C-alpha cells in the first residue's frame, strides 16, 4: 500500500489503476482507525478492484469549541490497519493541500433539510463541512463507489443526497455499525472515555433497543417512549443532546403510521459526545 500526500500523486496512482481496467472503491476517514473502519475497507475491497482510503481531519467540519485539536492522529498504526484490511492506496493530505487558499473563501456545499436538526442543530456548519470535504475528495479520487458507516446515519443521508443532487456517478454503500461486545458502537471518540464512563457508555444502545422493542410490540406513544429512555440515559450520567424517532429516509419526525424508522441518539459523557442509532424497518423480517 502506497501513501501519497498530494492530489497530483493521488490522481496519477488512481489513473494507473483505472488504465488497468480496475473499479475504484473509496473510504474517506479522519484516521484513528478501529475495526469499524476496517469493515468499510473490507467492503470496498469486495466491491472494487482498487481501494483508496483517505485520512484527513477536516477542520471545516469542527465547530469552534469542538475537539479538532485533540482529535487523535495515529498515522503509522492506521497505515497498518488499512494494509491489513485490503487498502491499496492511502491519501493523507495536509490542511494546506486540501484548502490551499485557506478555508474562509472556500466554496461550500450545503445540503439543506437533511442537514438541519439532530447533529446539524447541535453542531452548526458541521454537515456543510462534511459535504464540502467529501465533494472535494470525490472529485479528487473519482471513485466508482464509496463506503460510509451507518453509525453516522445523518451524514450518510446527507452524502447520498449530495451525490444525487450533484449528479456524481458514485455508488454510495452504507455499512452496518460495528459494536463492542457490550453493544457500544465503535468510535474514535470512545478513546476519550475514562474507565468509569466506558462502563456507562453502552446505556445508549440499550435505550435504542428498548425503544425499538416497544415499537415492534405495537407501542406508538413516541413521546412517552422517548421520555422514559431519556430518564435512563440521564440517570446513567449522560447529558442528553437528542433522542429522536425519525423516518429513516427523509429524517423527518416519525408518525405512528411510518414503517421505516430510525431511532437516533446523541449524548455527552463528560466532554465526550457519543452518537448512535438503530434502524427499524417494520416491514422487514427481523
Ligand atoms: O465520518 C468521517 O470520518 C468524516 O465525517 C468524513 C466522512 C471522513 C469527512 O471528513
mmCIF file of C-alpha atoms and ligand atoms in Angstrom:
data_model
loop_
_atom_site.group_PDB
_atom_site.id
_atom_site.type_symbol
_atom_site.label_atom_id
_atom_site.label_comp_id
_atom_site.label_asym_id
_atom_site.label_seq_id
_atom_site.Cartn_x
_atom_site.Cartn_y
_atom_site.Cartn_z
ATOM 1 C CA UNK A 1 0.000 0.000 0.000
ATOM 2 C CA UNK A 2 1.364 3.392 -1.008
ATOM 3 C CA UNK A 3 0.739 6.567 0.944
ATOM 4 C CA UNK A 4 0.505 9.796 -1.042
ATOM 5 C CA UNK A 5 0.087 13.316 0.259
ATOM 6 C CA UNK A 6 -0.704 15.392 -2.817
ATOM 7 C CA UNK A 7 -3.652 15.495 -5.184
ATOM 8 C CA UNK A 8 -1.236 15.156 -8.111
ATOM 9 C CA UNK A 9 0.210 11.876 -6.787
ATOM 10 C CA UNK A 10 -3.267 10.619 -5.895
ATOM 11 C CA UNK A 11 -4.600 11.320 -9.403
ATOM 12 C CA UNK A 12 -1.591 9.620 -11.041
ATOM 13 C CA UNK A 13 -1.978 6.462 -8.915
ATOM 14 C CA UNK A 14 -5.736 6.252 -9.488
ATOM 15 C CA UNK A 15 -5.253 6.851 -13.243
ATOM 16 C CA UNK A 16 -2.799 3.916 -13.370
ATOM 17 C CA UNK A 17 -5.308 1.619 -11.673
ATOM 18 C CA UNK A 18 -8.075 2.797 -13.978
ATOM 19 C CA UNK A 19 -5.931 2.243 -17.081
ATOM 20 C CA UNK A 20 -5.628 -1.387 -15.936
ATOM 21 C CA UNK A 21 -9.438 -1.566 -16.047
ATOM 22 C CA UNK A 22 -9.869 -1.518 -12.261
ATOM 23 C CA UNK A 23 -13.012 -0.359 -10.477
ATOM 24 C CA UNK A 24 -12.123 2.193 -7.818
ATOM 25 C CA UNK A 25 -13.554 1.974 -4.291
ATOM 26 C CA UNK A 26 -13.105 4.796 -1.771
ATOM 27 C CA UNK A 27 -13.280 5.015 2.033
ATOM 28 C CA UNK A 28 -12.892 8.545 3.449
ATOM 29 C CA UNK A 29 -11.883 8.683 7.132
ATOM 30 C CA UNK A 30 -10.424 11.007 9.706
ATOM 31 C CA UNK A 31 -7.981 8.340 10.902
ATOM 32 C CA UNK A 32 -7.520 6.796 14.357
ATOM 33 C CA UNK A 33 -8.912 3.694 12.743
ATOM 34 C CA UNK A 34 -10.712 0.839 14.508
ATOM 35 C CA UNK A 35 -12.454 -2.320 13.325
ATOM 36 C CA UNK A 36 -15.448 -0.280 12.160
ATOM 37 C CA UNK A 37 -13.218 1.445 9.604
ATOM 38 C CA UNK A 38 -11.592 -1.881 8.680
ATOM 39 C CA UNK A 39 -15.074 -3.217 7.856
ATOM 40 C CA UNK A 40 -15.591 -0.282 5.447
ATOM 41 C CA UNK A 41 -12.309 -1.041 3.679
ATOM 42 C CA UNK A 42 -13.121 -4.763 3.540
ATOM 43 C CA UNK A 43 -16.498 -3.940 1.970
ATOM 44 C CA UNK A 44 -14.836 -1.634 -0.574
ATOM 45 C CA UNK A 45 -12.321 -4.387 -1.412
ATOM 46 C CA UNK A 46 -15.193 -6.829 -2.012
ATOM 47 C CA UNK A 47 -16.937 -4.452 -4.398
ATOM 48 C CA UNK A 48 -13.970 -2.828 -6.165
ATOM 49 C CA UNK A 49 -10.555 -3.832 -7.538
ATOM 50 C CA UNK A 50 -8.539 -0.923 -6.188
ATOM 51 C CA UNK A 51 -9.298 0.617 -2.793
ATOM 52 C CA UNK A 52 -8.336 4.164 -1.889
ATOM 53 C CA UNK A 53 -8.711 5.376 1.704
ATOM 54 C CA UNK A 54 -8.173 8.919 2.910
ATOM 55 C CA UNK A 55 -7.157 10.196 6.297
ATOM 56 C CA UNK A 56 -7.880 13.860 6.797
ATOM 57 C CA UNK A 57 -9.050 15.534 9.986
ATOM 58 C CA UNK A 58 -11.181 18.157 8.305
ATOM 59 C CA UNK A 59 -11.130 21.472 10.202
ATOM 60 C CA UNK A 60 -14.140 22.703 8.217
ATOM 61 C CA UNK A 61 -16.493 20.256 9.953
ATOM 62 C CA UNK A 62 -15.447 21.099 13.530
ATOM 63 C CA UNK A 63 -17.088 23.918 15.492
ATOM 64 C CA UNK A 64 -15.006 26.457 17.447
ATOM 65 C CA UNK A 65 -15.439 24.644 20.777
ATOM 66 C CA UNK A 66 -15.132 21.104 19.446
ATOM 67 C CA UNK A 67 -12.341 18.538 19.655
ATOM 68 C CA UNK A 68 -10.351 19.338 16.454
ATOM 69 C CA UNK A 69 -7.053 19.800 18.292
ATOM 70 C CA UNK A 70 -7.363 16.743 20.463
ATOM 71 C CA UNK A 71 -8.697 14.512 17.676
ATOM 72 C CA UNK A 72 -6.190 11.599 17.702
ATOM 73 C CA UNK A 73 -3.616 11.480 14.866
ATOM 74 C CA UNK A 74 -2.208 7.920 14.628
ATOM 75 C CA UNK A 75 -0.931 7.620 11.058
ATOM 76 C CA UNK A 76 1.546 4.718 11.482
ATOM 77 C CA UNK A 77 -0.969 2.464 13.257
ATOM 78 C CA UNK A 78 -3.657 3.465 10.735
ATOM 79 C CA UNK A 79 -1.424 2.519 7.797
ATOM 80 C CA UNK A 80 -1.005 -0.991 9.232
ATOM 81 C CA UNK A 81 -4.745 -1.438 9.732
ATOM 82 C CA UNK A 82 -5.523 -0.216 6.220
ATOM 83 C CA UNK A 83 -2.980 -2.549 4.674
ATOM 84 C CA UNK A 84 -4.387 -5.498 6.626
ATOM 85 C CA UNK A 85 -7.957 -4.647 5.559
ATOM 86 C CA UNK A 86 -7.029 -4.616 1.852
ATOM 87 C CA UNK A 87 -6.439 -0.941 1.072
ATOM 88 C CA UNK A 88 -4.258 -0.236 -1.987
ATOM 89 C CA UNK A 89 -3.626 3.471 -1.670
ATOM 90 C CA UNK A 90 -3.790 5.923 1.229
ATOM 91 C CA UNK A 91 -4.306 9.625 0.595
ATOM 92 C CA UNK A 92 -3.185 11.588 3.661
ATOM 93 C CA UNK A 93 -3.130 15.257 2.644
ATOM 94 C CA UNK A 94 -2.227 18.274 4.783
ATOM 95 C CA UNK A 95 -4.714 21.044 5.507
ATOM 96 C CA UNK A 96 -2.791 23.232 3.011
ATOM 97 C CA UNK A 97 -3.133 20.574 0.292
ATOM 98 C CA UNK A 98 -6.885 20.351 0.836
ATOM 99 C CA UNK A 99 -7.503 24.081 1.326
ATOM 100 C CA UNK A 100 -4.633 25.854 -0.490
ATOM 101 C CA UNK A 101 -6.460 29.182 -0.445
ATOM 102 C CA UNK A 102 -7.461 28.850 3.221
ATOM 103 C CA UNK A 103 -10.913 27.971 4.414
ATOM 104 C CA UNK A 104 -12.711 31.299 4.593
ATOM 105 C CA UNK A 105 -13.021 31.712 0.814
ATOM 106 C CA UNK A 106 -13.533 28.009 0.125
ATOM 107 C CA UNK A 107 -16.595 27.146 -2.000
ATOM 108 C CA UNK A 108 -19.043 25.274 0.216
ATOM 109 C CA UNK A 109 -21.502 22.509 -0.482
ATOM 110 C CA UNK A 110 -24.627 22.539 1.618
ATOM 111 C CA UNK A 111 -27.425 20.013 1.709
ATOM 112 C CA UNK A 112 -30.477 21.749 3.167
ATOM 113 C CA UNK A 113 -33.224 19.959 5.126
ATOM 114 C CA UNK A 114 -31.334 16.715 5.801
ATOM 115 C CA UNK A 115 -28.522 18.727 7.428
ATOM 116 C CA UNK A 116 -30.939 20.524 9.738
ATOM 117 C CA UNK A 117 -31.925 19.119 13.128
ATOM 118 C CA UNK A 118 -30.284 16.256 15.059
ATOM 119 C CA UNK A 119 -26.462 16.688 14.821
ATOM 120 C CA UNK A 120 -26.981 19.655 12.491
ATOM 121 C CA UNK A 121 -28.785 21.532 15.269
ATOM 122 C CA UNK A 122 -26.114 20.900 17.906
ATOM 123 C CA UNK A 123 -23.185 21.301 15.511
ATOM 124 C CA UNK A 124 -23.964 24.286 13.259
ATOM 125 C CA UNK A 125 -21.963 24.148 9.999
ATOM 126 C CA UNK A 126 -20.868 20.554 10.623
ATOM 127 C CA UNK A 127 -22.646 18.983 7.652
ATOM 128 C CA UNK A 128 -21.611 21.818 5.352
ATOM 129 C CA UNK A 129 -18.016 20.996 6.320
ATOM 130 C CA UNK A 130 -18.606 17.283 5.698
ATOM 131 C CA UNK A 131 -20.435 17.815 2.395
ATOM 132 C CA UNK A 132 -17.696 20.180 1.189
ATOM 133 C CA UNK A 133 -14.758 17.922 2.023
ATOM 134 C CA UNK A 134 -16.492 14.788 0.746
ATOM 135 C CA UNK A 135 -17.323 16.561 -2.545
ATOM 136 C CA UNK A 136 -13.683 17.643 -2.892
ATOM 137 C CA UNK A 137 -12.433 14.126 -2.088
ATOM 138 C CA UNK A 138 -14.900 12.607 -4.558
ATOM 139 C CA UNK A 139 -13.619 14.977 -7.263
ATOM 140 C CA UNK A 140 -10.014 14.129 -6.433
ATOM 141 C CA UNK A 141 -10.454 10.332 -6.340
ATOM 142 C CA UNK A 142 -13.380 9.978 -8.762
ATOM 143 C CA UNK A 143 -14.295 6.568 -7.360
ATOM 144 C CA UNK A 144 -16.918 4.204 -8.740
ATOM 145 C CA UNK A 145 -18.167 3.539 -5.228
ATOM 146 C CA UNK A 146 -17.638 4.864 -1.720
ATOM 147 C CA UNK A 147 -18.346 3.183 1.615
ATOM 148 C CA UNK A 148 -19.538 5.002 4.763
ATOM 149 C CA UNK A 149 -20.564 3.748 8.203
ATOM 150 C CA UNK A 150 -24.231 3.703 9.167
ATOM 151 C CA UNK A 151 -23.207 4.867 12.633
ATOM 152 C CA UNK A 152 -23.206 8.398 11.189
ATOM 153 C CA UNK A 153 -26.742 7.920 9.900
ATOM 154 C CA UNK A 154 -27.473 11.582 9.184
ATOM 155 C CA UNK A 155 -24.074 12.025 7.489
ATOM 156 C CA UNK A 156 -24.814 9.049 5.227
ATOM 157 C CA UNK A 157 -28.203 10.551 4.297
ATOM 158 C CA UNK A 158 -26.553 13.910 3.524
ATOM 159 C CA UNK A 159 -23.931 12.248 1.318
ATOM 160 C CA UNK A 160 -26.496 10.172 -0.585
ATOM 161 C CA UNK A 161 -28.445 13.374 -1.236
ATOM 162 C CA UNK A 162 -25.422 15.385 -2.417
ATOM 163 C CA UNK A 163 -24.317 12.637 -4.808
ATOM 164 C CA UNK A 164 -27.842 12.534 -6.202
ATOM 165 C CA UNK A 165 -28.296 16.313 -6.412
ATOM 166 C CA UNK A 166 -24.848 16.978 -7.921
ATOM 167 C CA UNK A 167 -25.151 14.074 -10.406
ATOM 168 C CA UNK A 168 -21.995 12.360 -9.203
ATOM 169 C CA UNK A 169 -21.722 8.876 -10.751
ATOM 170 C CA UNK A 170 -20.687 7.261 -7.452
ATOM 171 C CA UNK A 171 -22.449 4.372 -5.749
ATOM 172 C CA UNK A 172 -22.780 5.049 -2.005
ATOM 173 C CA UNK A 173 -22.709 1.984 0.228
ATOM 174 C CA UNK A 174 -23.755 2.143 3.907
ATOM 175 C CA UNK A 175 -22.057 -0.401 6.133
ATOM 176 C CA UNK A 176 -23.620 -1.559 9.443
ATOM 177 C CA UNK A 177 -22.213 -0.204 12.702
ATOM 178 C CA UNK A 178 -19.554 -2.361 14.334
ATOM 179 C CA UNK A 179 -20.124 -2.752 18.089
ATOM 180 C CA UNK A 180 -18.104 -3.858 21.102
ATOM 181 C CA UNK A 181 -19.376 -6.995 22.894
ATOM 182 C CA UNK A 182 -21.418 -4.852 25.281
ATOM 183 C CA UNK A 183 -23.138 -3.048 22.380
ATOM 184 C CA UNK A 184 -21.191 0.223 22.365
ATOM 185 C CA UNK A 185 -20.774 1.480 18.791
ATOM 186 C CA UNK A 186 -17.079 1.678 17.908
ATOM 187 C CA UNK A 187 -15.920 5.272 17.574
ATOM 188 C CA UNK A 188 -12.611 7.092 17.658
ATOM 189 C CA UNK A 189 -14.108 9.224 20.438
ATOM 190 C CA UNK A 190 -14.526 6.171 22.743
ATOM 191 C CA UNK A 191 -10.800 6.581 23.450
ATOM 192 C CA UNK A 192 -11.611 9.818 25.317
ATOM 193 C CA UNK A 193 -13.754 7.950 27.894
ATOM 194 C CA UNK A 194 -12.479 7.162 31.393
ATOM 195 C CA UNK A 195 -12.896 3.581 32.610
ATOM 196 C CA UNK A 196 -15.993 4.601 34.557
ATOM 197 C CA UNK A 197 -17.516 6.422 31.584
ATOM 198 C CA UNK A 198 -16.721 3.498 29.279
ATOM 199 C CA UNK A 199 -18.703 1.206 31.592
ATOM 200 C CA UNK A 200 -21.746 3.512 31.340
ATOM 201 C CA UNK A 201 -21.496 4.132 27.596
ATOM 202 C CA UNK A 202 -23.466 1.012 26.420
ATOM 203 C CA UNK A 203 -26.588 2.563 28.028
ATOM 204 C CA UNK A 204 -27.156 4.421 24.768
ATOM 205 C CA UNK A 205 -27.510 1.274 22.683
ATOM 206 C CA UNK A 206 -29.627 -0.407 25.384
ATOM 207 C CA UNK A 207 -32.036 2.536 25.276
ATOM 208 C CA UNK A 208 -32.242 2.395 21.478
ATOM 209 C CA UNK A 209 -33.021 -1.325 21.662
ATOM 210 C CA UNK A 210 -35.684 -0.831 24.325
ATOM 211 C CA UNK A 211 -37.414 1.769 22.170
ATOM 212 C CA UNK A 212 -37.177 -0.488 19.091
ATOM 213 C CA UNK A 213 -38.557 -3.482 21.037
ATOM 214 C CA UNK A 214 -41.502 -1.446 22.320
ATOM 215 C CA UNK A 215 -42.312 -0.170 18.807
ATOM 216 C CA UNK A 216 -42.095 -3.700 17.415
ATOM 217 C CA UNK A 217 -44.564 -4.765 20.077
ATOM 218 C CA UNK A 218 -47.019 -2.104 18.876
ATOM 219 C CA UNK A 219 -46.267 0.899 21.127
ATOM 220 C CA UNK A 220 -46.807 4.145 19.188
ATOM 221 C CA UNK A 221 -46.701 6.694 22.005
ATOM 222 C CA UNK A 222 -43.311 8.029 20.904
ATOM 223 C CA UNK A 223 -43.138 10.975 23.365
ATOM 224 C CA UNK A 224 -43.679 8.552 26.261
ATOM 225 C CA UNK A 225 -41.040 6.091 24.987
ATOM 226 C CA UNK A 226 -38.516 8.874 24.469
ATOM 227 C CA UNK A 227 -39.173 10.427 27.894
ATOM 228 C CA UNK A 228 -38.643 7.041 29.607
ATOM 229 C CA UNK A 229 -35.356 6.415 27.841
ATOM 230 C CA UNK A 230 -34.159 9.997 28.267
ATOM 231 C CA UNK A 231 -34.553 9.395 32.017
ATOM 232 C CA UNK A 232 -32.499 6.164 31.769
ATOM 233 C CA UNK A 233 -29.765 7.886 29.790
ATOM 234 C CA UNK A 234 -29.558 10.821 32.188
ATOM 235 C CA UNK A 235 -29.613 8.617 35.289
ATOM 236 C CA UNK A 236 -26.607 6.710 33.844
ATOM 237 C CA UNK A 237 -24.691 10.008 33.988
ATOM 238 C CA UNK A 238 -25.109 11.314 30.432
ATOM 239 C CA UNK A 239 -26.096 14.847 29.471
ATOM 240 C CA UNK A 240 -28.598 14.259 26.697
ATOM 241 C CA UNK A 241 -28.319 16.127 23.401
ATOM 242 C CA UNK A 242 -31.147 14.465 21.468
ATOM 243 C CA UNK A 243 -33.076 11.219 21.375
ATOM 244 C CA UNK A 244 -35.495 11.043 18.468
ATOM 245 C CA UNK A 245 -37.535 8.713 16.303
ATOM 246 C CA UNK A 246 -37.408 9.747 12.650
ATOM 247 C CA UNK A 247 -38.433 8.438 9.261
ATOM 248 C CA UNK A 248 -35.335 6.584 8.027
ATOM 249 C CA UNK A 249 -35.280 8.066 4.520
ATOM 250 C CA UNK A 250 -36.433 11.651 4.999
ATOM 251 C CA UNK A 251 -35.274 12.058 8.617
ATOM 252 C CA UNK A 252 -38.471 13.983 9.376
ATOM 253 C CA UNK A 253 -40.111 13.236 12.765
ATOM 254 C CA UNK A 254 -41.774 9.823 12.577
ATOM 255 C CA UNK A 255 -45.533 9.440 12.645
ATOM 256 C CA UNK A 256 -47.249 6.392 14.177
ATOM 257 C CA UNK A 257 -48.067 5.262 10.602
ATOM 258 C CA UNK A 258 -44.422 5.224 9.395
ATOM 259 C CA UNK A 259 -42.886 1.771 8.872
ATOM 260 C CA UNK A 260 -39.261 2.647 8.086
ATOM 261 C CA UNK A 261 -37.866 4.225 11.228
ATOM 262 C CA UNK A 262 -34.560 5.211 12.736
ATOM 263 C CA UNK A 263 -34.038 5.957 16.405
ATOM 264 C CA UNK A 264 -31.149 8.351 16.885
ATOM 265 C CA UNK A 265 -29.325 9.476 19.991
ATOM 266 C CA UNK A 266 -26.533 11.886 20.882
ATOM 267 C CA UNK A 267 -25.375 12.443 24.459
ATOM 268 C CA UNK A 268 -22.352 13.651 26.378
ATOM 269 C CA UNK A 269 -20.373 11.694 28.939
ATOM 270 C CA UNK A 270 -18.229 14.418 30.467
ATOM 271 C CA UNK A 271 -16.983 16.354 27.445
ATOM 272 C CA UNK A 272 -17.192 13.390 25.045
ATOM 273 C CA UNK A 273 -20.162 13.422 22.686
ATOM 274 C CA UNK A 274 -21.316 9.980 21.588
ATOM 275 C CA UNK A 275 -23.855 9.210 18.873
ATOM 276 C CA UNK A 276 -25.651 6.032 17.910
ATOM 277 C CA UNK A 277 -28.754 4.913 16.043
ATOM 278 C CA UNK A 278 -30.915 1.918 15.334
ATOM 279 C CA UNK A 279 -32.668 1.412 12.006
ATOM 280 C CA UNK A 280 -36.021 -0.342 12.383
ATOM 281 C CA UNK A 281 -37.989 -1.368 9.309
ATOM 282 C CA UNK A 282 -41.307 -2.767 10.478
ATOM 283 C CA UNK A 283 -41.897 -4.328 7.058
ATOM 284 C CA UNK A 284 -38.634 -6.315 7.008
ATOM 285 C CA UNK A 285 -38.411 -9.671 8.726
ATOM 286 C CA UNK A 286 -36.203 -9.418 11.864
HETATM 287 O O1 LIG B 1 -17.118 10.229 9.040
HETATM 288 C C1 LIG B 1 -15.997 10.772 8.953
HETATM 289 O O2 LIG B 1 -14.988 10.253 9.387
HETATM 290 C C2 LIG B 1 -15.907 12.162 8.313
HETATM 291 O O3 LIG B 1 -17.027 12.924 8.589
HETATM 292 C C3 LIG B 1 -15.623 12.103 6.810
HETATM 293 C C4 LIG B 1 -16.751 11.444 6.046
HETATM 294 C C5 LIG B 1 -14.329 11.372 6.547
HETATM 295 C C6 LIG B 1 -15.470 13.531 6.246
HETATM 296 O O4 LIG B 1 -14.446 14.220 6.874
#
